[in-house]
Amino acid sequence: MKQYITTNSVNQASNYRLDIDGLRAIAVLSVILFHIKKALLPGGFIGVDVFFVISGFLITSHIVQDINRSRFSILNFYRRRIKRIVPAMLVVVSVTLFFSWFLLLPEDAKAAAKSAVFSLFSLANVYFWLYRDTSYFAQSTSELPLLHLWSLGIEEQFYVIWPLLLIWLYQPGCKKLFFAIAMTFALFSYVLGNLLFHRYPLFVYYMLPTRAGELLLGALVAIAVLRGVDQKLSAAMSTSFAITGMLLLASSMFFLSEDSVFPGLLALPPTLGTSLIIFAGHSRSNILSDLLSKKPLVQIGLISYSLYLWHWPLLAFYRYGYGNVDLLAAVSILILTYLLAWLTYHYVEQPARNSTASVLQVFIRQYATPSVVLLVLSFSIVYANRLWPDTLHSDYMKHLTKIRDESRPAYQYDYVCQRQKLTEKDALDLHCVVGADLKTSPRVLLWGDSNAAHYIGMIGSFAKKAGFNFRNIEIGSCPPILGETTAFVDPHRAEDCESSLTVVRPMLEKAEVIIISAAWTSYQQRSSVFLDSFFHTVRDLTDKGKQVIIIGKVPVISGFDRLCREKALRFPFLNCSIKKMPLSVAIYDMNARLSQFANKTAHVQYFDATAFLCPKGMCSAYDGNGNPMYFDEEHLTMAASWELGKEILLVDGVPEPFRQRVVQ
């Protein structure tokens, strides 16, 4: 028998459905499991989309019922939205900012504070669309403590527009037309996601136009049930709809992944499945609605909003300091998330929702006043850095500066011309020339990506000894091939890669010797035809009389956190030591293929420094004196690159490919 109870946290004319809280539980648990370990539930991120559908259904139900009774008030609607959303969100943002202040590195704390400011105005999604760092060395999104608030931004932006449209257009005589138009816009939203994904992936993921369809789908279900469409369902149809919906939902959780084109048309199965479950369970009980109405699921569903708010910052802080979440950490975080959510629900959410204060009082007490406090805190972090005593802060900054100087990456040096997008100015920049006799025009060109840039010190050592100079030009995350690159790069990098080639081509024509290195294994993982494309490029160069030197990939030091020593200044019990490890099979095989190609191709030579980086077959991120050689898992520091070159010269002299008779 279907169970309804009336609650004063929503419109009194609305019925509270236990099964929807059960569905909320499924949604939030799927999101949390996905965020703990993606392999557990590859498509678990669709829990957010389930929430969108539920929200569209419930809020539209309330609005339409009030409109039908001629008692809808836009001010009262936003009063309810503030009471429902804002207090718990502000508590979580406040706590997160406090810990960001004392745990995160200064620049990361500032970024968290800026995202908090946008969140106060329901614009978190806009912040992460426009200002999230997507460069190669950017902080991982899994470490951004307020990233999850993008979904609240989408909801609130939708509810700025949707109530007004209902008031103006959902009128007697026009309801069927309104329904048809809304359905058309919903479908367009899904299609738009597919159309824009490869060119504007961040916009598609974070912004309302490509997510609105999910909220509209829930809204359309609400309009349908309020018009009594669900009354025509038989018990068998209700059950079949519910089971079909759950199959669509479950299959999406297991068969979608973060590599899918999502949102877009692939968002239809889980959101349509959610809609079918809600629709089927409205008028009559079925086996699925009965299961979703069980007390354990309902209890989780009741605190699902707070669970969602708390789980992400806890995971983000842990990953920021300690890396991957192991079993013990996962269990601990789950328990802490539940406790914080339970406390927030009972002592923040419920009192706020039960408030009988006027619109103005709710606005001032629950939103404006705490927001001003948070703004002051945020601006203090952004502009005054940290509220530590001067002596403590000074010591901290001295240690931080020392650590950073020891492990500066290639791109931070003015003679390293690594760009996200090349310009004609870069092709003429005299700072990009390294080696001996910098006044003469270089006949040697180093070309590649960041994996070429970190060899500049090593090659520079060879150049000074052998008496040549070279120009370097590198494009971040772009492969050194002259053909089509889109199959080998992230969608958002494709345009810059193609554009940069127009600058590179004349430089290749001018150079006599071309040194090339790149993230070989990464591009090959994206497409098995990468090496074929690269070898074709090399043959094109040698056919034009060019000498080509290919440099292999350095060992990857898995688990090496480039910021660990900096974070250890704040994070307790943080151990930055990392064991030596053998060269991975993938890199060994890749370097072997590059070497074999060079050996059998005229005018092509190969070199790698693996023997020096992995003495006795074991690779380390640190040299014999304990100094860091790596900036991150797969990039040498520039200081280490120069030292590596000096060590090679001391042991072997100038390597054969770089000897004077070859490069001059």
XYZ file of C-alpha atoms in Angstrom:
664
model
C 0.000 0.000 0.000
C 1.421 3.371 -1.018
C 2.490 5.508 1.924
C 2.070 9.280 2.033
C 2.804 11.659 4.846
C 2.386 15.401 4.898
C 5.387 17.446 5.930
C 5.625 21.122 6.768
C 8.952 21.409 4.956
C 7.114 21.506 1.633
C 3.811 22.782 0.358
C 1.049 21.367 2.532
C -0.851 20.221 -0.523
C 2.072 18.069 -1.633
C 2.491 14.443 -0.753
C 5.781 13.149 0.513
C 6.814 9.935 -1.220
C 9.004 7.484 0.625
C 10.171 5.908 -2.619
C 11.632 9.188 -3.854
C 13.779 9.426 -0.746
C 14.840 5.846 -1.478
C 15.743 6.957 -4.991
C 17.723 9.838 -3.506
C 19.640 7.289 -1.441
C 20.528 5.307 -4.565
C 21.670 8.513 -6.266
C 23.887 9.792 -3.460
C 25.410 6.382 -2.735
C 26.301 5.930 -6.404
C 28.008 9.334 -6.469
C 29.962 8.656 -3.280
C 31.108 5.203 -4.431
C 32.222 6.655 -7.759
C 34.145 9.418 -6.045
C 35.841 6.985 -3.650
C 36.963 4.671 -6.447
C 35.744 5.004 -10.002
C 36.251 1.316 -10.754
C 33.607 0.407 -8.151
C 30.869 2.051 -10.185
C 32.215 3.566 -13.437
C 28.988 5.445 -14.179
C 28.180 6.388 -10.604
C 28.448 10.073 -11.478
C 24.931 9.856 -12.957
C 23.629 10.119 -9.398
C 23.846 13.891 -9.859
C 21.625 13.617 -12.932
C 19.130 11.544 -10.926
C 18.997 14.397 -8.417
C 18.280 16.849 -11.241
C 15.292 14.809 -12.405
C 13.963 14.437 -8.853
C 14.379 18.159 -8.264
C 12.584 19.037 -11.503
C 9.697 16.749 -10.535
C 9.250 17.912 -6.932
C 9.722 21.637 -7.443
C 7.488 21.744 -10.511
C 4.815 19.795 -8.615
C 4.821 22.416 -5.877
C 4.769 25.354 -8.279
C 2.019 24.011 -10.552
C -0.214 23.055 -7.621
C 0.143 26.559 -6.198
C -0.523 28.115 -9.610
C -3.637 25.972 -10.032
C -4.852 27.218 -6.648
C -3.939 30.832 -7.514
C -1.678 31.110 -4.499
C 1.800 30.919 -5.982
C 4.193 33.588 -4.729
C 7.586 33.995 -6.315
C 8.943 35.510 -3.104
C 7.659 32.612 -1.025
C 9.129 30.200 -3.575
C 12.610 31.668 -3.115
C 12.048 31.756 0.634
C 11.554 27.985 0.518
C 14.597 27.544 -1.743
C 16.805 29.481 0.686
C 15.558 27.436 3.637
C 16.078 24.176 1.758
C 19.468 24.790 0.135
C 21.421 27.612 1.698
C 22.028 26.964 5.439
C 23.597 23.508 5.043
C 25.608 24.666 2.044
C 26.986 27.666 3.939
C 28.002 25.481 6.881
C 29.924 23.119 4.604
C 31.537 25.986 2.676
C 32.597 27.657 5.946
C 34.197 24.520 7.357
C 35.842 23.760 4.018
C 37.313 27.248 3.753
C 38.643 27.054 7.300
C 40.538 23.847 6.598
C 41.599 25.110 3.172
C 43.173 28.076 4.887
C 45.379 25.931 7.102
C 45.982 22.835 4.967
C 46.203 23.866 1.333
C 49.097 25.573 -0.368
C 48.541 29.343 -0.669
C 47.539 29.299 -4.345
C 45.176 26.362 -3.815
C 43.590 28.004 -0.771
C 43.025 31.130 -2.860
C 41.381 29.098 -5.616
C 39.089 27.454 -3.051
C 38.154 30.876 -1.676
C 37.344 32.201 -5.144
C 35.138 29.193 -5.871
C 33.399 29.813 -2.527
C 32.584 33.388 -3.515
C 30.995 32.202 -6.760
C 29.100 29.525 -4.829
C 27.486 32.165 -2.625
C 25.836 33.580 -5.732
C 24.898 30.159 -7.190
C 27.625 30.482 -9.819
C 30.022 27.689 -8.843
C 29.456 26.022 -12.205
C 30.386 29.258 -13.991
C 33.593 29.506 -11.955
C 34.708 25.979 -12.810
C 33.788 26.473 -16.458
C 35.708 29.721 -16.861
C 38.499 29.571 -14.301
C 39.349 25.938 -13.627
C 42.974 25.343 -14.564
C 43.083 22.737 -17.339
C 46.786 22.972 -18.147
C 48.975 19.871 -18.149
C 50.325 20.491 -14.649
C 47.024 21.707 -13.188
C 45.829 20.520 -9.808
C 43.682 17.396 -10.072
C 39.941 18.069 -10.010
C 39.653 15.396 -7.314
C 41.516 17.779 -4.985
C 39.288 20.851 -5.478
C 37.285 20.932 -2.223
C 34.229 22.834 -3.504
C 34.028 21.429 -7.020
C 30.801 19.550 -6.263
C 28.871 22.787 -5.795
C 28.658 23.176 -9.579
C 25.471 21.099 -9.472
C 23.817 23.505 -7.015
C 24.652 26.358 -9.368
C 22.838 24.629 -12.233
C 19.749 23.974 -10.108
C 19.474 27.507 -8.800
C 19.987 29.044 -12.242
C 17.231 26.818 -13.579
C 14.903 27.970 -10.816
C 15.491 31.607 -11.620
C 13.903 30.992 -15.035
C 11.511 28.077 -14.680
C 8.948 29.488 -12.169
C 8.565 32.629 -14.268
C 7.938 30.574 -17.409
C 5.303 28.522 -15.589
C 3.544 31.645 -14.324
C 3.476 33.299 -17.735
C 2.949 30.360 -20.069
C 1.328 27.485 -18.184
C -2.192 28.832 -18.626
C -5.569 27.214 -19.375
C -5.851 26.440 -23.072
C -2.086 26.447 -23.553
C -1.026 23.588 -21.297
C -0.658 20.968 -24.039
C 1.317 23.395 -26.179
C 3.488 24.308 -23.196
C 4.158 20.627 -22.525
C 5.173 20.062 -26.161
C 7.474 23.107 -26.189
C 9.089 22.083 -22.909
C 9.680 18.575 -24.253
C 11.270 20.024 -27.397
C 13.638 22.178 -25.340
C 14.507 19.206 -23.144
C 15.486 17.105 -26.167
C 17.416 20.024 -27.633
C 19.399 20.267 -24.391
C 20.478 16.627 -24.698
C 21.394 17.029 -28.371
C 23.294 20.245 -27.648
C 25.551 18.332 -25.260
C 26.611 16.021 -28.074
C 27.074 18.847 -30.563
C 29.314 20.930 -28.309
C 31.163 18.263 -26.323
C 34.316 17.908 -28.394
C 34.802 21.630 -28.863
C 33.596 22.961 -25.493
C 33.721 20.033 -23.029
C 33.842 22.192 -19.890
C 30.834 24.242 -20.977
C 28.879 21.062 -21.722
C 29.709 19.557 -18.347
C 29.193 22.560 -16.099
C 26.608 24.809 -17.700
C 22.806 24.933 -17.617
C 21.964 24.751 -21.362
C 23.271 21.185 -21.617
C 21.862 20.092 -18.242
C 18.467 21.799 -18.349
C 16.932 18.839 -20.180
C 17.390 16.671 -17.105
C 15.487 19.097 -14.864
C 12.871 19.589 -17.582
C 12.369 15.836 -17.835
C 11.445 15.725 -14.145
C 9.242 18.775 -14.614
C 7.381 17.112 -17.495
C 6.699 14.067 -15.320
C 5.268 16.395 -12.669
C 2.954 18.065 -15.186
C 1.870 14.668 -16.520
C 0.947 13.231 -13.119
C -0.833 16.422 -12.074
C -2.953 16.058 -15.214
C -3.778 12.500 -14.152
C -1.938 10.684 -16.945
C -0.542 8.151 -14.481
C -4.073 7.141 -13.422
C -4.393 5.218 -16.675
C -1.573 2.857 -15.697
C -2.507 -0.691 -14.731
C -0.582 -2.470 -11.991
C 1.313 -4.477 -14.616
C 2.219 -1.337 -16.589
C 3.323 0.433 -13.434
C 5.609 -2.453 -12.546
C 7.024 -2.741 -16.070
C 7.700 1.014 -16.214
C 9.467 0.887 -12.848
C 11.591 -2.133 -13.729
C 12.498 -0.675 -17.126
C 13.502 2.547 -15.393
C 15.705 0.751 -12.890
C 17.356 -1.299 -15.648
C 18.160 1.898 -17.546
C 19.528 3.446 -14.368
C 21.577 0.434 -13.288
C 23.022 -0.241 -16.749
C 24.106 3.399 -17.004
C 25.921 3.132 -13.681
C 27.920 0.143 -14.889
C 28.390 0.824 -18.598
C 28.973 4.567 -18.702
C 32.320 5.998 -17.612
C 34.019 9.363 -17.282
C 35.391 8.830 -20.798
C 31.861 8.805 -22.244
C 30.473 11.782 -24.144
C 28.431 13.027 -21.198
C 26.127 14.837 -20.697
C 24.395 14.590 -24.038
C 22.331 11.812 -25.543
C 24.008 9.306 -23.217
C 22.368 11.163 -20.319
C 18.944 10.128 -21.636
C 18.955 6.496 -20.390
C 19.615 7.278 -16.691
C 17.390 10.359 -16.584
C 14.601 8.692 -18.562
C 14.957 5.697 -16.247
C 14.596 7.974 -13.217
C 11.526 9.591 -14.771
C 9.894 6.205 -15.377
C 10.502 5.176 -11.756
C 8.969 8.405 -10.439
C 6.043 8.259 -12.866
C 5.252 4.597 -12.167
C 5.376 5.069 -8.431
C 3.106 8.082 -8.215
C -0.373 6.565 -8.279
C 0.127 2.995 -7.223
C 2.557 0.741 -5.447
C 4.868 -1.544 -7.399
C 7.682 -3.870 -6.417
C 10.346 -1.235 -6.999
C 8.589 1.590 -5.151
C 8.052 -0.802 -2.236
C 11.772 -1.613 -2.164
C 12.718 2.054 -2.403
C 10.365 2.802 0.496
C 12.259 0.578 2.913
C 13.385 2.416 6.029
C 17.206 2.095 5.582
C 17.060 3.685 2.121
C 14.583 6.345 3.224
C 16.807 7.303 6.159
C 19.767 7.770 3.833
C 17.574 9.657 1.366
C 16.471 12.101 4.055
C 20.066 13.163 4.687
C 21.180 12.752 1.070
C 21.676 16.493 0.523
C 24.027 16.771 3.490
C 25.762 13.548 2.480
C 26.410 15.038 -0.926
C 27.678 18.297 0.564
C 30.112 16.666 2.993
C 31.524 13.682 1.124
C 33.407 15.623 -1.533
C 35.443 18.039 0.664
C 36.482 15.133 2.902
C 37.666 13.107 -0.087
C 39.329 16.143 -1.670
C 41.323 16.999 1.465
C 42.413 13.395 1.900
C 43.528 13.072 -1.722
C 45.261 16.436 -1.580
C 47.473 15.245 1.253
C 47.646 11.478 1.063
C 46.797 10.483 -2.509
C 44.632 7.513 -3.448
C 41.930 6.488 -0.985
C 42.657 3.035 0.436
C 40.125 0.782 2.159
C 40.747 2.075 5.675
C 40.548 5.696 4.538
C 37.388 4.988 2.531
C 35.622 3.424 5.527
C 36.734 6.255 7.800
C 35.565 8.920 5.355
C 32.212 7.161 4.886
C 31.626 7.066 8.647
C 32.652 10.700 9.100
C 30.495 11.752 6.133
C 27.461 10.031 7.632
C 28.016 11.565 11.082
C 28.456 15.075 9.708
C 25.441 14.657 7.415
C 23.272 13.394 10.282
C 24.273 16.335 12.476
C 23.773 18.821 9.648
C 20.349 17.411 8.785
C 19.049 17.520 12.361
C 20.681 20.729 13.576
C 20.904 22.844 10.425
C 18.586 21.590 7.674
C 15.528 20.807 9.797
C 15.529 23.966 11.958
C 16.020 26.093 8.840
C 13.195 24.402 6.929
C 10.815 24.630 9.878
C 11.383 28.356 10.279
C 8.223 30.474 10.044
C 10.143 33.719 9.556
C 9.126 36.135 6.824
C 10.796 36.320 3.425
C 12.964 39.269 4.477
C 13.943 37.652 7.776
C 14.883 34.379 6.090
C 16.913 36.253 3.477
C 18.834 38.231 6.095
C 19.326 35.491 8.697
C 19.866 32.423 6.566
C 21.577 33.919 3.536
C 22.769 37.532 3.642
C 24.427 37.672 7.067
C 26.365 34.380 6.883
C 27.289 35.166 3.284
C 28.885 38.456 4.317
C 30.954 36.602 6.921
C 32.042 34.082 4.288
C 32.900 36.850 1.851
C 35.165 38.450 4.448
C 36.853 35.100 5.080
C 37.228 34.432 1.354
C 38.726 37.823 0.599
C 41.065 37.431 3.573
C 42.394 34.221 2.029
C 42.668 35.685 -1.455
C 44.195 39.046 -0.606
C 45.673 38.752 2.883
C 46.837 35.157 2.309
C 46.693 33.586 5.783
C 45.937 34.885 9.279
C 49.113 33.409 10.764
C 51.493 35.374 12.993
C 54.098 37.083 10.827
C 57.031 35.040 12.148
C 55.278 31.730 11.571
C 54.103 32.777 8.142
C 57.553 34.046 7.219
C 59.196 30.752 8.215
C 56.581 28.831 6.290
C 57.145 30.892 3.145
C 60.931 30.517 3.425
C 60.644 26.734 3.586
C 58.104 26.743 0.774
C 60.318 28.898 -1.453
C 63.360 26.694 -0.789
C 61.471 23.525 -1.717
C 60.091 25.092 -4.899
C 63.491 26.356 -5.994
C 64.872 22.829 -5.690
C 62.217 21.304 -7.914
C 61.287 23.925 -10.496
C 59.960 22.429 -13.736
C 61.152 23.291 -17.216
C 58.312 25.643 -18.130
C 59.214 28.078 -15.324
C 62.498 29.044 -17.024
C 62.543 31.863 -19.552
C 64.780 29.928 -21.985
C 62.229 27.106 -22.146
C 59.682 27.995 -24.812
C 56.930 25.583 -23.837
C 53.551 27.047 -24.716
C 49.934 25.974 -24.759
C 49.647 27.633 -28.164
C 52.527 28.874 -30.304
C 52.627 32.297 -31.941
C 54.897 33.789 -34.597
C 56.666 35.693 -31.826
C 57.759 32.399 -30.238
C 59.472 31.371 -33.476
C 61.723 34.447 -33.292
C 62.260 34.694 -29.522
C 66.023 34.814 -28.798
C 65.381 33.499 -25.281
C 64.455 30.158 -26.850
C 68.056 29.513 -27.971
C 70.280 27.420 -25.658
C 73.877 26.159 -25.881
C 77.183 27.563 -27.143
C 77.642 30.746 -29.204
C 74.129 32.117 -28.766
C 74.815 34.881 -31.303
C 74.763 32.539 -34.294
C 71.500 31.409 -35.815
C 70.734 27.860 -34.591
C 70.584 25.046 -37.122
C 69.223 22.619 -34.538
C 65.607 22.568 -33.333
C 64.163 20.757 -30.308
C 60.481 20.021 -30.971
C 57.894 18.210 -28.878
C 55.752 18.636 -25.782
C 56.603 18.972 -22.071
C 58.515 15.677 -22.320
C 60.855 17.433 -24.739
C 61.079 20.579 -22.615
C 62.447 18.757 -19.586
C 65.433 17.540 -21.666
C 66.622 21.089 -22.421
C 69.143 21.076 -19.564
C 70.579 17.716 -20.620
C 70.821 18.727 -24.289
C 72.138 22.145 -23.235
C 75.023 20.441 -21.421
C 75.820 18.447 -24.563
C 75.545 21.562 -26.730
C 77.961 23.617 -24.645
C 80.495 20.805 -24.674
C 80.092 20.028 -28.384
C 79.960 23.678 -29.435
C 76.484 24.007 -30.961
C 73.296 25.813 -30.047
C 69.666 24.936 -30.583
C 66.244 26.525 -30.541
C 63.534 24.841 -28.486
C 59.813 24.970 -29.100
C 57.290 22.811 -27.249
C 53.492 22.660 -27.251
C 51.871 21.291 -24.096
C 50.029 17.973 -24.585
C 50.431 18.134 -28.387
C 52.213 15.319 -30.270
C 55.115 16.129 -32.653
C 53.452 14.974 -35.848
C 52.626 16.907 -39.007
C 49.353 15.133 -39.744
C 45.968 15.081 -38.026
C 46.352 15.207 -34.214
C 42.777 15.025 -32.900
C 42.927 11.272 -32.250
C 45.862 11.709 -29.877
C 44.872 14.703 -27.733
C 42.182 15.873 -25.340
C 39.306 17.557 -27.205
C 39.975 20.945 -25.605
C 43.607 20.866 -26.818
C 42.929 19.906 -30.442
C 42.472 23.443 -31.772
C 45.673 24.770 -30.130
C 47.651 21.791 -31.420
C 46.497 22.339 -34.989
C 47.054 26.087 -34.810
C 50.581 25.654 -33.399
C 51.580 23.467 -36.341
C 51.326 26.482 -38.648
C 54.152 28.050 -36.606
C 56.196 24.849 -36.378
C 56.255 23.959 -40.094
C 58.443 26.899 -41.263
C 60.818 26.246 -38.342
C 61.180 22.610 -39.412
C 61.905 23.718 -42.965
C 64.680 26.000 -41.743
C 66.318 23.555 -39.298
C 68.956 21.057 -40.403
C 68.873 18.850 -37.311
C 65.619 18.187 -35.459
C 65.588 16.681 -31.963
C 62.195 15.235 -31.005
C 60.754 13.918 -27.776
C 57.261 13.559 -26.390
C 54.975 11.636 -24.060
C 55.180 8.664 -26.387
C 53.264 6.184 -24.265
C 50.401 8.597 -23.530
C 49.681 9.288 -27.197
C 50.000 5.598 -28.099
C 47.467 4.733 -25.371
C 45.005 7.125 -26.942
C 45.403 5.597 -30.378
C 47.347 2.571 -31.532
C 48.186 4.329 -34.815
C 50.161 7.114 -33.133
C 53.613 5.657 -33.734
C 52.778 5.023 -37.373
C 51.828 8.702 -37.722
C 54.988 9.811 -35.938
C 57.252 7.572 -38.039
C 55.584 8.986 -41.153
C 56.414 12.507 -39.931
C 60.053 11.546 -39.332
C 60.363 10.046 -42.817
C 58.920 13.250 -44.288
C 61.656 15.197 -42.508
C 64.505 12.902 -43.538
C 63.255 12.887 -47.139
C 63.872 16.630 -47.084
C 67.461 16.097 -45.971
C 66.919 16.633 -42.230
C 68.853 14.816 -39.519
C 66.482 13.585 -36.792
C 67.365 12.641 -33.210
C 64.638 10.869 -31.216
C 64.888 10.915 -27.415
C 63.127 8.189 -25.443
C 60.810 8.558 -22.484
C 62.136 8.889 -18.957
C 60.926 6.420 -16.317
C 57.576 7.202 -14.714
C 57.757 7.250 -10.907
C 54.245 6.116 -10.000
C 52.880 7.647 -6.809
C 55.353 10.527 -6.762
C 53.551 13.664 -5.584
C 55.427 16.716 -6.796
C 53.858 18.828 -4.055
C 54.317 16.355 -1.219
C 57.220 18.149 0.450
C 55.307 21.421 0.274
C 52.145 19.861 1.661
C 54.113 18.217 4.462
C 54.679 21.682 5.917
C 50.957 21.659 6.800
C 49.591 18.127 6.612
C 50.280 15.942 9.666
C 52.013 12.561 9.327
C 52.644 13.034 5.613
C 55.413 10.702 4.424
C 56.949 11.772 1.122
C 59.423 8.916 0.719
C 58.891 6.657 -2.277
C 60.520 3.340 -3.064
C 62.738 2.708 -6.064
C 61.000 0.865 -8.869
C 61.943 -0.871 -12.105
C 61.324 0.712 -15.481
C 57.781 -0.087 -16.551
C 57.237 -2.603 -19.327
C 55.246 -0.045 -21.336
C 58.096 2.488 -21.361
C 60.723 -0.194 -22.022
C 58.756 -1.466 -25.014
C 58.098 2.043 -26.326
C 61.754 3.073 -26.112
C 62.727 -0.185 -27.806
C 60.367 0.504 -30.711
C 61.743 4.022 -31.122
C 65.298 2.692 -31.040
C 64.535 -0.032 -33.587
C 62.965 2.517 -35.922
C 66.017 4.785 -35.656
C 68.426 1.897 -36.279
C 66.784 0.937 -39.558
C 65.999 4.454 -40.839
C 68.624 6.560 -42.557
C 69.489 9.939 -40.985
C 67.677 9.033 -37.737
C 69.400 8.422 -34.391
C 68.067 7.525 -30.972
C 69.129 8.382 -27.422
C 67.724 7.916 -23.937
C 69.113 8.426 -20.435
C 67.461 5.430 -18.782
C 70.789 3.857 -17.777
C 71.635 6.961 -15.742
C 68.147 7.412 -14.273
C 67.789 3.730 -13.362
C 71.180 2.500 -12.131
C 71.175 -1.276 -11.659
C 67.694 -1.336 -13.176
C 65.966 0.558 -10.358
C 64.521 4.039 -10.944
C 64.183 6.748 -8.301
C 62.746 10.228 -8.066
C 65.817 11.313 -6.056
C 69.528 11.412 -6.774
C 72.219 9.856 -4.577
C 72.201 12.888 -2.262
C 68.451 12.771 -1.732
C 67.715 15.761 -3.961
C 64.562 15.555 -6.096
C 65.177 14.786 -9.771
C 61.523 14.824 -10.738
C 58.979 17.615 -10.832
C 56.097 15.165 -11.075
C 55.699 11.486 -11.933
C 57.113 11.828 -15.450
C 58.961 15.136 -15.754
C 62.489 15.939 -14.641
C 63.199 19.176 -12.846
C 65.295 21.581 -14.882
C 68.107 21.455 -12.312
C 68.138 17.645 -12.559
C 68.136 17.858 -16.348
C 71.345 19.934 -16.348
C 72.935 17.631 -13.765
C 71.944 14.589 -15.802
C 73.690 16.071 -18.834
C 76.845 16.748 -16.800
C 76.842 13.195 -15.410
C 76.509 11.692 -18.891
C 79.360 13.885 -20.153
C 81.535 12.829 -17.226
C 80.964 9.120 -17.868
C 80.561 8.858 -21.658
C 81.420 12.243 -23.105
C 79.107 13.774 -25.691
C 76.712 11.020 -26.846
C 77.088 9.980 -30.484
C 73.876 11.653 -31.803
C 74.961 15.027 -30.393
C 78.619 15.089 -31.377
C 79.886 18.116 -33.224
C 80.303 16.369 -36.579
C 76.582 15.506 -36.537
C 75.079 18.820 -35.514
C 77.335 21.187 -37.402
